[in-house]
GROMACS .gro file of C-alpha atoms in nm:
model
  460
    1MET     CA    1   0.000   0.000   0.000
    2ALA     CA    2   0.277   0.244   0.095
    3SER     CA    3   0.459   0.160  -0.227
    4THR     CA    4   0.142   0.229  -0.427
    5ARG     CA    5   0.100   0.568  -0.260
    6GLN     CA    6   0.465   0.648  -0.327
    7ASP     CA    7   0.430   0.556  -0.694
    8ALA     CA    8   0.119   0.770  -0.727
    9LEU     CA    9   0.297   1.062  -0.560
   10ARG     CA   10   0.591   1.028  -0.795
   11ARG     CA   11   0.370   1.009  -1.103
   12ARG     CA   12   0.188   1.322  -0.992
   13SER     CA   13   0.515   1.508  -0.927
   14VAL     CA   14   0.670   1.405  -1.259
   15THR     CA   15   0.348   1.501  -1.439
   16TRP     CA   16   0.359   1.848  -1.286
   17ILE     CA   17   0.727   1.894  -1.362
   18VAL     CA   18   0.705   1.774  -1.723
   19SER     CA   19   0.386   1.974  -1.783
   20LEU     CA   20   0.528   2.299  -1.647
   21ALA     CA   21   0.857   2.249  -1.830
   22THR     CA   22   0.671   2.176  -2.153
   23VAL     CA   23   0.452   2.486  -2.126
   24GLY     CA   24   0.765   2.694  -2.066
   25LEU     CA   25   0.918   2.564  -2.387
   26VAL     CA   26   0.591   2.619  -2.574
   27PHE     CA   27   0.658   2.989  -2.525
   28ASP     CA   28   1.017   2.939  -2.640
   29GLY     CA   29   0.880   2.790  -2.963
   30TYR     CA   30   0.624   3.068  -2.987
   31ASP     CA   31   0.902   3.324  -2.960
   32LEU     CA   32   1.094   3.141  -3.234
   33VAL     CA   33   0.817   3.142  -3.493
   34VAL     CA   34   0.616   3.454  -3.407
   35TYR     CA   35   0.895   3.657  -3.566
   36GLY     CA   36   0.884   3.444  -3.881
   37THR     CA   37   0.509   3.500  -3.912
   38VAL     CA   38   0.548   3.880  -3.913
   39VAL     CA   39   0.859   3.901  -4.136
   40PRO     CA   40   0.650   3.925  -4.457
   41LEU     CA   41   0.460   4.216  -4.298
   42PHE     CA   42   0.784   4.396  -4.210
   43LEU     CA   43   0.924   4.340  -4.560
   44ARG     CA   44   0.616   4.481  -4.733
   45ASP     CA   45   0.508   4.761  -4.498
   46PRO     CA   46   0.774   5.018  -4.393
   47GLY     CA   47   0.512   5.175  -4.166
   48GLN     CA   48   0.562   4.904  -3.906
   49LEU     CA   49   0.927   4.954  -3.802
   50GLY     CA   50   1.076   5.140  -4.097
   51GLU     CA   51   1.228   4.990  -4.410
   52VAL     CA   52   1.319   4.622  -4.360
   53THR     CA   53   1.514   4.445  -4.635
   54PRO     CA   54   1.567   4.064  -4.642
   55ALA     CA   55   1.919   4.116  -4.503
   56VAL     CA   56   1.789   4.337  -4.219
   57ALA     CA   57   1.509   4.086  -4.147
   58GLY     CA   58   1.767   3.809  -4.120
   59ALA     CA   59   1.974   4.018  -3.879
   60LEU     CA   60   1.670   4.099  -3.664
   61GLY     CA   61   1.590   3.729  -3.647
   62SER     CA   62   1.942   3.656  -3.529
   63TYR     CA   63   1.954   3.911  -3.244
   64ALA     CA   64   1.725   3.696  -3.029
   65LEU     CA   65   1.952   3.400  -3.090
   66VAL     CA   66   2.258   3.592  -2.976
   67GLY     CA   67   2.066   3.655  -2.656
   68VAL     CA   68   1.979   3.285  -2.631
   69LEU     CA   69   2.348   3.200  -2.661
   70VAL     CA   70   2.439   3.444  -2.383
   71GLY     CA   71   2.151   3.328  -2.161
   72ALA     CA   72   2.228   2.961  -2.209
   73LEU     CA   73   2.595   2.997  -2.126
   74LEU     CA   74   2.518   3.213  -1.822
   75ALA     CA   75   2.263   2.957  -1.702
   76GLY     CA   76   2.514   2.677  -1.749
   77SER     CA   77   2.758   2.870  -1.533
   78VAL     CA   78   2.520   2.899  -1.241
   79ALA     CA   79   2.253   2.623  -1.265
   80ASP     CA   80   2.497   2.352  -1.152
   81VAL     CA   81   2.589   2.580  -0.859
   82ILE     CA   82   2.267   2.753  -0.742
   83GLY     CA   83   2.016   2.499  -0.872
   84ARG     CA   84   1.781   2.441  -1.163
   85ARG     CA   85   1.466   2.581  -1.001
   86LYS     CA   86   1.594   2.934  -0.935
   87VAL     CA   87   1.726   2.970  -1.287
   88MET     CA   88   1.403   2.848  -1.446
   89LEU     CA   89   1.179   3.078  -1.241
   90THR     CA   90   1.399   3.375  -1.327
   91ALA     CA   91   1.391   3.278  -1.694
   92TYR     CA   92   1.010   3.266  -1.702
   93ALA     CA   93   0.988   3.620  -1.567
   94TRP     CA   94   1.271   3.752  -1.784
   95PHE     CA   95   1.149   3.641  -2.126
   96SER     CA   96   0.787   3.737  -2.048
   97VAL     CA   97   0.886   4.095  -1.970
   98GLY     CA   98   1.110   4.096  -2.277
   99MET     CA   99   0.823   3.994  -2.506
  100ALA     CA  100   0.601   4.268  -2.363
  101LEU     CA  101   0.870   4.534  -2.418
  102THR     CA  102   0.934   4.408  -2.773
  103ALA     CA  103   0.568   4.475  -2.854
  104LEU     CA  104   0.628   4.842  -2.771
  105ALA     CA  105   0.921   4.889  -3.013
  106THR     CA  106   0.889   5.158  -3.281
  107THR     CA  107   1.223   5.122  -3.463
  108THR     CA  108   1.430   4.832  -3.591
  109ALA     CA  109   1.707   4.923  -3.344
  110VAL     CA  110   1.480   4.900  -3.038
  111PHE     CA  111   1.311   4.590  -3.177
  112GLY     CA  112   1.647   4.418  -3.227
  113LEU     CA  113   1.766   4.517  -2.879
  114MET     CA  114   1.456   4.379  -2.711
  115ARG     CA  115   1.480   4.059  -2.916
  116PHE     CA  116   1.831   4.017  -2.774
  117VAL     CA  117   1.712   4.081  -2.416
  118THR     CA  118   1.424   3.836  -2.455
  119GLY     CA  119   1.664   3.578  -2.593
  120ILE     CA  120   1.867   3.582  -2.270
  121GLY     CA  121   1.567   3.452  -2.076
  122VAL     CA  122   1.479   3.197  -2.343
  123GLY     CA  123   1.837   3.067  -2.345
  124ALA     CA  124   1.847   3.026  -1.969
  125LEU     CA  125   1.523   2.828  -1.981
  126VAL     CA  126   1.624   2.596  -2.265
  127ALA     CA  127   1.961   2.529  -2.103
  128THR     CA  128   1.817   2.431  -1.766
  129THR     CA  129   1.495   2.247  -1.850
  130GLY     CA  130   1.659   1.932  -1.988
  131ALA     CA  131   1.870   1.883  -1.676
  132LEU     CA  132   1.572   1.914  -1.439
  133VAL     CA  133   1.350   1.680  -1.640
  134ALA     CA  134   1.625   1.418  -1.682
  135GLU     CA  135   1.681   1.415  -1.306
  136PHE     CA  136   1.314   1.352  -1.226
  137ALA     CA  137   1.225   1.118  -1.513
  138PRO     CA  138   1.231   0.745  -1.432
  139ALA     CA  139   1.503   0.525  -1.577
  140GLY     CA  140   1.413   0.399  -1.922
  141ARG     CA  141   1.190   0.701  -1.983
  142LYS     CA  142   1.438   0.988  -1.980
  143ASN     CA  143   1.451   1.038  -2.359
  144LEU     CA  144   1.072   1.017  -2.376
  145ALA     CA  145   1.029   1.270  -2.094
  146ASN     CA  146   1.272   1.507  -2.262
  147ALA     CA  147   1.101   1.454  -2.598
  148ILE     CA  148   0.765   1.543  -2.445
  149THR     CA  149   0.916   1.849  -2.280
  150TYR     CA  150   1.114   1.977  -2.578
  151SER     CA  151   0.816   1.909  -2.804
  152GLY     CA  152   0.693   2.227  -2.642
  153VAL     CA  153   0.922   2.415  -2.882
  154PRO     CA  154   0.756   2.298  -3.207
  155LEU     CA  155   0.416   2.307  -3.035
  156GLY     CA  156   0.478   2.672  -2.958
  157SER     CA  157   0.591   2.723  -3.316
  158LEU     CA  158   0.271   2.560  -3.436
  159LEU     CA  159   0.070   2.781  -3.199
  160ALA     CA  160   0.239   3.093  -3.334
  161ALA     CA  161   0.161   2.997  -3.694
  162LEU     CA  162  -0.201   2.914  -3.609
  163LEU     CA  163  -0.257   3.234  -3.412
  164ALA     CA  164  -0.098   3.436  -3.693
  165ILE     CA  165  -0.346   3.287  -3.940
  166LEU     CA  166  -0.637   3.362  -3.708
  167LEU     CA  167  -0.536   3.684  -3.533
  168LEU     CA  168  -0.255   3.869  -3.712
  169ASP     CA  169  -0.487   4.086  -3.920
  170ALA     CA  170  -0.694   4.169  -3.612
  171ILE     CA  171  -0.431   4.235  -3.344
  172GLY     CA  172  -0.123   4.314  -3.554
  173TRP     CA  173   0.232   4.209  -3.482
  174ARG     CA  174   0.233   4.391  -3.148
  175GLY     CA  175  -0.058   4.184  -3.021
  176MET     CA  176   0.121   3.868  -3.134
  177PHE     CA  177   0.422   3.958  -2.920
  178LEU     CA  178   0.207   4.051  -2.620
  179ILE     CA  179   0.068   3.696  -2.621
  180GLY     CA  180   0.425   3.583  -2.552
  181ALA     CA  181   0.419   3.775  -2.221
  182LEU     CA  182   0.138   3.565  -2.071
  183PRO     CA  183   0.369   3.333  -1.869
  184LEU     CA  184   0.434   3.620  -1.629
  185VAL     CA  185   0.080   3.589  -1.489
  186THR     CA  186   0.011   3.221  -1.562
  187LEU     CA  187   0.310   2.988  -1.576
  188LEU     CA  188   0.537   3.168  -1.328
  189PRO     CA  189   0.299   3.151  -1.028
  190LEU     CA  190   0.224   2.783  -1.093
  191ALA     CA  191   0.591   2.693  -1.131
  192TYR     CA  192   0.674   2.875  -0.807
  193LEU     CA  193   0.425   2.653  -0.623
  194LYS     CA  194   0.466   2.321  -0.805
  195MET     CA  195   0.823   2.294  -0.937
  196PRO     CA  196   1.068   2.157  -0.676
  197GLU     CA  197   1.445   2.156  -0.688
  198SER     CA  198   1.609   1.840  -0.817
  199PRO     CA  199   1.701   1.598  -0.535
  200ALA     CA  200   1.986   1.468  -0.753
  201TRP     CA  201   2.131   1.820  -0.775
  202LEU     CA  202   2.084   1.879  -0.400
  203ALA     CA  203   2.266   1.554  -0.327
  204SER     CA  204   2.550   1.643  -0.566
  205ARG     CA  205   2.600   1.966  -0.368
  206GLY     CA  206   2.615   1.778  -0.036
  207ARG     CA  207   2.271   1.902   0.077
  208LEU     CA  208   2.158   1.552   0.169
  209ASP     CA  209   1.886   1.641   0.422
  210GLU     CA  210   1.718   1.869   0.167
  211ALA     CA  211   1.754   1.602  -0.101
  212ARG     CA  212   1.581   1.345   0.119
  213ALA     CA  213   1.306   1.591   0.212
  214VAL     CA  214   1.229   1.676  -0.152
  215ALA     CA  215   1.250   1.309  -0.249
  216ALA     CA  216   0.996   1.219   0.019
  217ARG     CA  217   0.767   1.508  -0.076
  218THR     CA  218   0.774   1.429  -0.448
  219GLY     CA  219   0.783   1.050  -0.426
  220VAL     CA  220   1.100   1.017  -0.632
  221ALA     CA  221   1.283   0.687  -0.604
  222ILE     CA  222   1.550   0.659  -0.338
  223SER     CA  223   1.837   0.476  -0.504
  224GLU     CA  224   2.208   0.435  -0.467
  225ALA     CA  225   2.402   0.741  -0.567
  226ARG     CA  226   2.653   0.744  -0.843
  227ALA     CA  227   3.011   0.790  -0.730
  228ALA     CA  228   3.027   1.110  -0.932
  229ASP     CA  229   2.744   1.259  -0.726
  230VAL     CA  230   2.894   1.205  -0.381
  231PRO     CA  231   3.057   1.531  -0.270
  232THR     CA  232   3.368   1.394  -0.104
  233ALA     CA  233   3.695   1.587  -0.096
  234GLU     CA  234   3.841   1.342  -0.348
  235SER     CA  235   3.552   1.375  -0.594
  236VAL     CA  236   3.556   1.755  -0.578
  237THR     CA  237   3.911   1.745  -0.710
  238ALA     CA  238   3.881   1.451  -0.947
  239GLN     CA  239   3.539   1.525  -1.094
  240ARG     CA  240   3.483   1.894  -1.139
  241ALA     CA  241   3.136   2.043  -1.170
  242GLY     CA  242   2.985   2.273  -1.432
  243PHE     CA  243   3.186   2.394  -1.729
  244ALA     CA  244   3.510   2.293  -1.558
  245GLY     CA  245   3.389   1.933  -1.570
  246LEU     CA  246   3.312   1.965  -1.941
  247ALA     CA  247   3.675   2.058  -2.001
  248SER     CA  248   3.797   1.734  -1.843
  249ARG     CA  249   3.955   1.458  -2.049
  250THR     CA  250   3.636   1.252  -2.021
  251TYR     CA  251   3.406   1.511  -2.172
  252LEU     CA  252   3.609   1.756  -2.382
  253LEU     CA  253   3.586   1.585  -2.723
  254PRO     CA  254   3.222   1.475  -2.697
  255THR     CA  255   3.126   1.822  -2.570
  256VAL     CA  256   3.281   1.985  -2.877
  257LEU     CA  257   3.107   1.736  -3.107
  258LEU     CA  258   2.771   1.768  -2.932
  259GLY     CA  259   2.797   2.146  -2.953
  260LEU     CA  260   2.860   2.126  -3.329
  261LEU     CA  261   2.574   1.879  -3.362
  262SER     CA  262   2.336   2.114  -3.184
  263ALA     CA  263   2.455   2.406  -3.396
  264THR     CA  264   2.382   2.212  -3.715
  265GLY     CA  265   2.035   2.116  -3.593
  266LEU     CA  266   1.947   2.467  -3.484
  267LEU     CA  267   2.074   2.620  -3.808
  268LEU     CA  268   1.819   2.408  -3.992
  269VAL     CA  269   1.545   2.479  -3.737
  270TYR     CA  270   1.581   2.857  -3.743
  271ALA     CA  271   1.640   2.883  -4.117
  272LEU     CA  272   1.318   2.695  -4.192
  273ASN     CA  273   1.102   2.850  -3.920
  274THR     CA  274   1.209   3.201  -4.018
  275TRP     CA  275   1.202   3.168  -4.397
  276LEU     CA  276   0.969   2.880  -4.489
  277PRO     CA  277   0.662   3.108  -4.523
  278GLU     CA  278   0.858   3.339  -4.753
  279LEU     CA  279   1.002   3.049  -4.955
  280MET     CA  280   0.663   2.889  -5.005
  281GLY     CA  281   0.517   3.226  -5.093
  282ARG     CA  282   0.775   3.254  -5.370
  283ALA     CA  283   0.672   2.907  -5.481
  284GLY     CA  284   0.324   3.045  -5.548
  285PHE     CA  285   0.132   2.981  -5.227
  286SER     CA  286  -0.084   3.244  -5.055
  287THR     CA  287   0.015   3.405  -4.725
  288ASN     CA  288  -0.212   3.178  -4.520
  289GLY     CA  289  -0.109   2.880  -4.731
  290SER     CA  290   0.257   2.954  -4.660
  291LEU     CA  291   0.189   2.980  -4.287
  292ALA     CA  292   0.008   2.645  -4.305
  293PHE     CA  293   0.340   2.485  -4.401
  294LEU     CA  294   0.475   2.599  -4.063
  295LEU     CA  295   0.186   2.418  -3.894
  296VAL     CA  296   0.269   2.097  -4.078
  297LEU     CA  297   0.645   2.139  -4.022
  298ASN     CA  298   0.611   2.170  -3.647
  299GLY     CA  299   0.331   1.917  -3.616
  300GLY     CA  300   0.556   1.662  -3.786
  301ALA     CA  301   0.836   1.755  -3.548
  302VAL     CA  302   0.623   1.685  -3.239
  303LEU     CA  303   0.475   1.355  -3.352
  304GLY     CA  304   0.801   1.232  -3.504
  305ALA     CA  305   1.010   1.315  -3.198
  306LEU     CA  306   0.767   1.145  -2.959
  307VAL     CA  307   0.778   0.824  -3.164
  308ALA     CA  308   1.155   0.840  -3.218
  309SER     CA  309   1.221   0.900  -2.847
  310ARG     CA  310   1.079   0.560  -2.761
  311PHE     CA  311   1.339   0.402  -2.988
  312ALA     CA  312   1.604   0.628  -2.832
  313ASP     CA  313   1.515   0.499  -2.484
  314ARG     CA  314   1.526   0.141  -2.603
  315TYR     CA  315   1.828   0.141  -2.833
  316GLY     CA  316   2.014   0.459  -2.736
  317PRO     CA  317   1.972   0.806  -2.887
  318LYS     CA  318   2.284   0.824  -3.105
  319HIS     CA  319   2.171   0.621  -3.405
  320VAL     CA  320   1.814   0.748  -3.376
  321VAL     CA  321   1.939   1.108  -3.407
  322ALA     CA  322   2.155   1.015  -3.706
  323GLY     CA  323   1.865   0.840  -3.879
  324SER     CA  324   1.632   1.131  -3.810
  325PHE     CA  325   1.875   1.373  -3.974
  326LEU     CA  326   1.891   1.148  -4.281
  327LEU     CA  327   1.513   1.131  -4.311
  328GLY     CA  328   1.503   1.510  -4.297
  329ALA     CA  329   1.768   1.537  -4.568
  330LEU     CA  330   1.575   1.305  -4.797
  331ALA     CA  331   1.250   1.497  -4.744
  332LEU     CA  332   1.421   1.833  -4.807
  333ALA     CA  333   1.559   1.705  -5.135
  334LEU     CA  334   1.214   1.582  -5.240
  335LEU     CA  335   1.065   1.930  -5.182
  336THR     CA  336   1.236   2.028  -5.509
  337VAL     CA  337   1.017   1.781  -5.704
  338SER     CA  338   0.679   1.884  -5.845
  339LEU     CA  339   0.433   1.702  -5.619
  340PRO     CA  340   0.060   1.706  -5.537
  341LEU     CA  341  -0.018   1.930  -5.241
  342GLY     CA  342  -0.100   1.640  -5.008
  343VAL     CA  343   0.228   1.463  -5.082
  344LEU     CA  344   0.418   1.790  -5.046
  345LEU     CA  345   0.266   1.847  -4.702
  346ALA     CA  346   0.363   1.493  -4.598
  347PHE     CA  347   0.725   1.558  -4.693
  348VAL     CA  348   0.719   1.889  -4.503
  349ALA     CA  349   0.605   1.693  -4.195
  350VAL     CA  350   0.905   1.460  -4.239
  351VAL     CA  351   1.127   1.767  -4.272
  352GLY     CA  352   0.986   1.871  -3.934
  353LEU     CA  353   1.104   1.541  -3.783
  354GLY     CA  354   1.447   1.578  -3.946
  355THR     CA  355   1.500   1.935  -3.817
  356SER     CA  356   1.298   2.052  -3.513
  357GLY     CA  357   1.220   1.691  -3.418
  358THR     CA  358   1.585   1.595  -3.438
  359GLN     CA  359   1.680   1.891  -3.219
  360ILE     CA  360   1.435   1.760  -2.956
  361LEU     CA  361   1.612   1.424  -2.968
  362ILE     CA  362   1.951   1.597  -2.941
  363TYR     CA  363   1.848   1.762  -2.613
  364GLY     CA  364   1.747   1.422  -2.475
  365PHE     CA  365   2.076   1.275  -2.599
  366VAL     CA  366   2.274   1.547  -2.421
  367ALA     CA  367   2.069   1.542  -2.098
  368THR     CA  368   2.132   1.168  -2.055
  369TYR     CA  369   2.496   1.181  -2.166
  370TYR     CA  370   2.646   1.371  -1.870
  371ARG     CA  371   2.667   1.299  -1.497
  372THR     CA  372   2.461   1.513  -1.258
  373ASN     CA  373   2.719   1.775  -1.156
  374VAL     CA  374   2.794   1.871  -1.519
  375ARG     CA  375   2.455   1.794  -1.676
  376SER     CA  376   2.315   2.146  -1.667
  377ALA     CA  377   2.642   2.284  -1.806
  378GLY     CA  378   2.634   2.019  -2.081
  379VAL     CA  379   2.279   2.105  -2.185
  380ALA     CA  380   2.361   2.476  -2.156
  381TRP     CA  381   2.668   2.435  -2.376
  382CYS     CA  382   2.469   2.261  -2.647
  383ALA     CA  383   2.182   2.509  -2.621
  384GLY     CA  384   2.423   2.805  -2.614
  385PHE     CA  385   2.690   2.702  -2.861
  386GLY     CA  386   2.417   2.553  -3.077
  387ARG     CA  387   2.265   2.898  -3.104
  388LEU     CA  388   2.558   2.994  -3.324
  389GLY     CA  389   2.385   2.775  -3.579
  390GLY     CA  390   2.054   2.934  -3.484
  391ILE     CA  391   2.203   3.278  -3.538
  392GLY     CA  392   2.334   3.168  -3.875
  393GLY     CA  393   2.000   3.018  -3.983
  394PRO     CA  394   1.803   3.341  -4.039
  395LEU     CA  395   2.116   3.516  -4.171
  396ILE     CA  396   2.199   3.241  -4.420
  397GLY     CA  397   1.837   3.216  -4.528
  398GLY     CA  398   1.819   3.591  -4.584
  399LEU     CA  399   2.146   3.596  -4.777
  400LEU     CA  400   2.043   3.302  -4.997
  401ILE     CA  401   1.714   3.471  -5.083
  402ALA     CA  402   1.874   3.812  -5.133
  403SER     CA  403   2.134   3.656  -5.369
  404GLY     CA  404   1.861   3.547  -5.606
  405LEU     CA  405   1.951   3.178  -5.574
  406ALA     CA  406   1.692   2.943  -5.720
  407LEU     CA  407   1.441   2.796  -5.476
  408ASN     CA  408   1.554   2.438  -5.544
  409SER     CA  409   1.917   2.533  -5.481
  410ILE     CA  410   1.824   2.673  -5.139
  411PHE     CA  411   1.661   2.342  -5.047
  412TYR     CA  412   1.970   2.152  -5.166
  413VAL     CA  413   2.190   2.362  -4.936
  414LEU     CA  414   1.966   2.267  -4.643
  415THR     CA  415   1.976   1.901  -4.752
  416ALA     CA  416   2.356   1.900  -4.739
  417LEU     CA  417   2.347   2.044  -4.386
  418ALA     CA  418   2.113   1.767  -4.269
  419VAL     CA  419   2.346   1.500  -4.414
  420PHE     CA  420   2.638   1.665  -4.234
  421GLY     CA  421   2.441   1.650  -3.907
  422SER     CA  422   2.386   1.277  -3.949
  423LEU     CA  423   2.755   1.211  -4.012
  424LEU     CA  424   2.854   1.428  -3.715
  425THR     CA  425   2.623   1.231  -3.485
  426LEU     CA  426   2.791   0.904  -3.573
  427VAL     CA  427   3.136   1.021  -3.458
  428VAL     CA  428   3.022   1.123  -3.107
  429PRO     CA  429   3.201   0.879  -2.870
  430LYS     CA  430   3.016   0.658  -2.626
  431ALA     CA  431   2.937   0.805  -2.287
  432GLU     CA  432   3.174   0.741  -1.996
  433SER     CA  433   3.184   0.378  -1.880
  434ARG     CA  434   2.865   0.265  -1.711
  435THR     CA  435   2.707  -0.058  -1.607
  436ALA     CA  436   2.473  -0.257  -1.827
  437PRO     CA  437   2.137  -0.105  -1.923
  438SER     CA  438   1.823  -0.194  -1.740
  439ALA     CA  439   1.614  -0.480  -1.866
  440ARG     CA  440   1.389  -0.234  -2.041
  441GLY     CA  441   1.685  -0.103  -2.238
  442GLY     CA  442   1.623   0.256  -2.144
  443GLY     CA  443   1.871   0.538  -2.162
  444LEU     CA  444   2.223   0.544  -2.033
  445PRO     CA  445   2.288   0.315  -1.735
  446THR     CA  446   2.476   0.429  -1.428
  447PRO     CA  447   2.800   0.298  -1.286
  448THR     CA  448   2.785   0.080  -0.978
  449PRO     CA  449   2.911   0.271  -0.674
  450ALA     CA  450   3.141   0.133  -0.410
  451PRO     CA  451   2.971   0.024  -0.086
  452SER     CA  452   3.093   0.334   0.093
  453GLU     CA  453   2.922   0.551  -0.170
  454ARG     CA  454   2.574   0.400  -0.134
  455LEU     CA  455   2.445   0.681   0.080
  456VAL     CA  456   2.276   0.944  -0.128
  457PRO     CA  457   1.912   0.959  -0.245
  458THR     CA  458   1.877   1.062  -0.610
  459ALA     CA  459   1.598   1.106  -0.856
  460GLU     CA  460   1.761   0.877  -1.108
   0.00000   0.00000   0.00000
């Protein structure tokens, strides 16, 4: 009976945590695509912010991503030290206020500045969410839990496209950005009440009484700690936390490769989410028809990532990510063929899996790759360094369009990038030595601690 109550308590806690984290990333995805939905308006109507050329539009799209890079790296510096919860609550407030102030901009300079400021909050959130979810998710379900959570990004993108179709003419671009400020009065209060600190993080900082208290309150499993999570004098020296730990011999090479992998994925994500409506408009589709492609793109990303994450939990995420990239490359290449509308939409959905969906899988890959005291820094590095690709996405898209390159050639460039992402995934080394996987085959297993180390409750 007690075990049943404990299981029910844990399920309820994990449901709250995953739900809140997902809603937070919905607004990240909304922020990503809401700009893409108003770019055609800026290009055609100088009365909105002044004259906006394709090159200027690409630059404005990139300012937010520079902020995301800064925010992610800052969060990685502190989330492994002060905790995941504090960083996430601050991020919710920060990007909400930023979206509200962006809606008040009257010039491209102010608009770009506020996009940068908003991006800092978004980056801090993306960098921290994966670590918290991975530390509460049950073994064998970590990739699935992260896939559900990071599906919030394409869901938010889908929401932005849908609301633009329904509301843009009525409320204008300023109203669209004000919608992005709603977490300040909705999500933030709920998260303050319902989102606990990670017991695994508390234990890794030596705060064992607090870890046990949170574990009891949330119903998380009490299991043997990993040696890396026991804060002894020896482990402090031998296994450094945060970014210092990423620079160790164990993690340096894979961290560089995972950062490049994330950058490739985000280049594709931001290029398509910023410029797909414009590209499809040039292919002859109406404004609403072009926005509908964004709905299909991000819908395919959500469904594809949720299905693929189950394979990632069972067989490991590495080859699933590589295969997802390849599927995206194939679908991008087929967009250059004259196809019936229904078939074209199906291929756009597969492109969603191979770009935004693959990026979801990458976050799960990274969150389960690192040990607890460097996990937040690892996710932050991939979210932050990866934003270099995100910054390049809108810029490269704008430059390709401004150069007059043929539409098919633009899709071939994106195809080559997806193939590169697949090849890059395959050269990421295996994670540090661990014991055999669980019988269910889920995720990365943990090393067996010495008897003297079997002291700490964790959420893993």
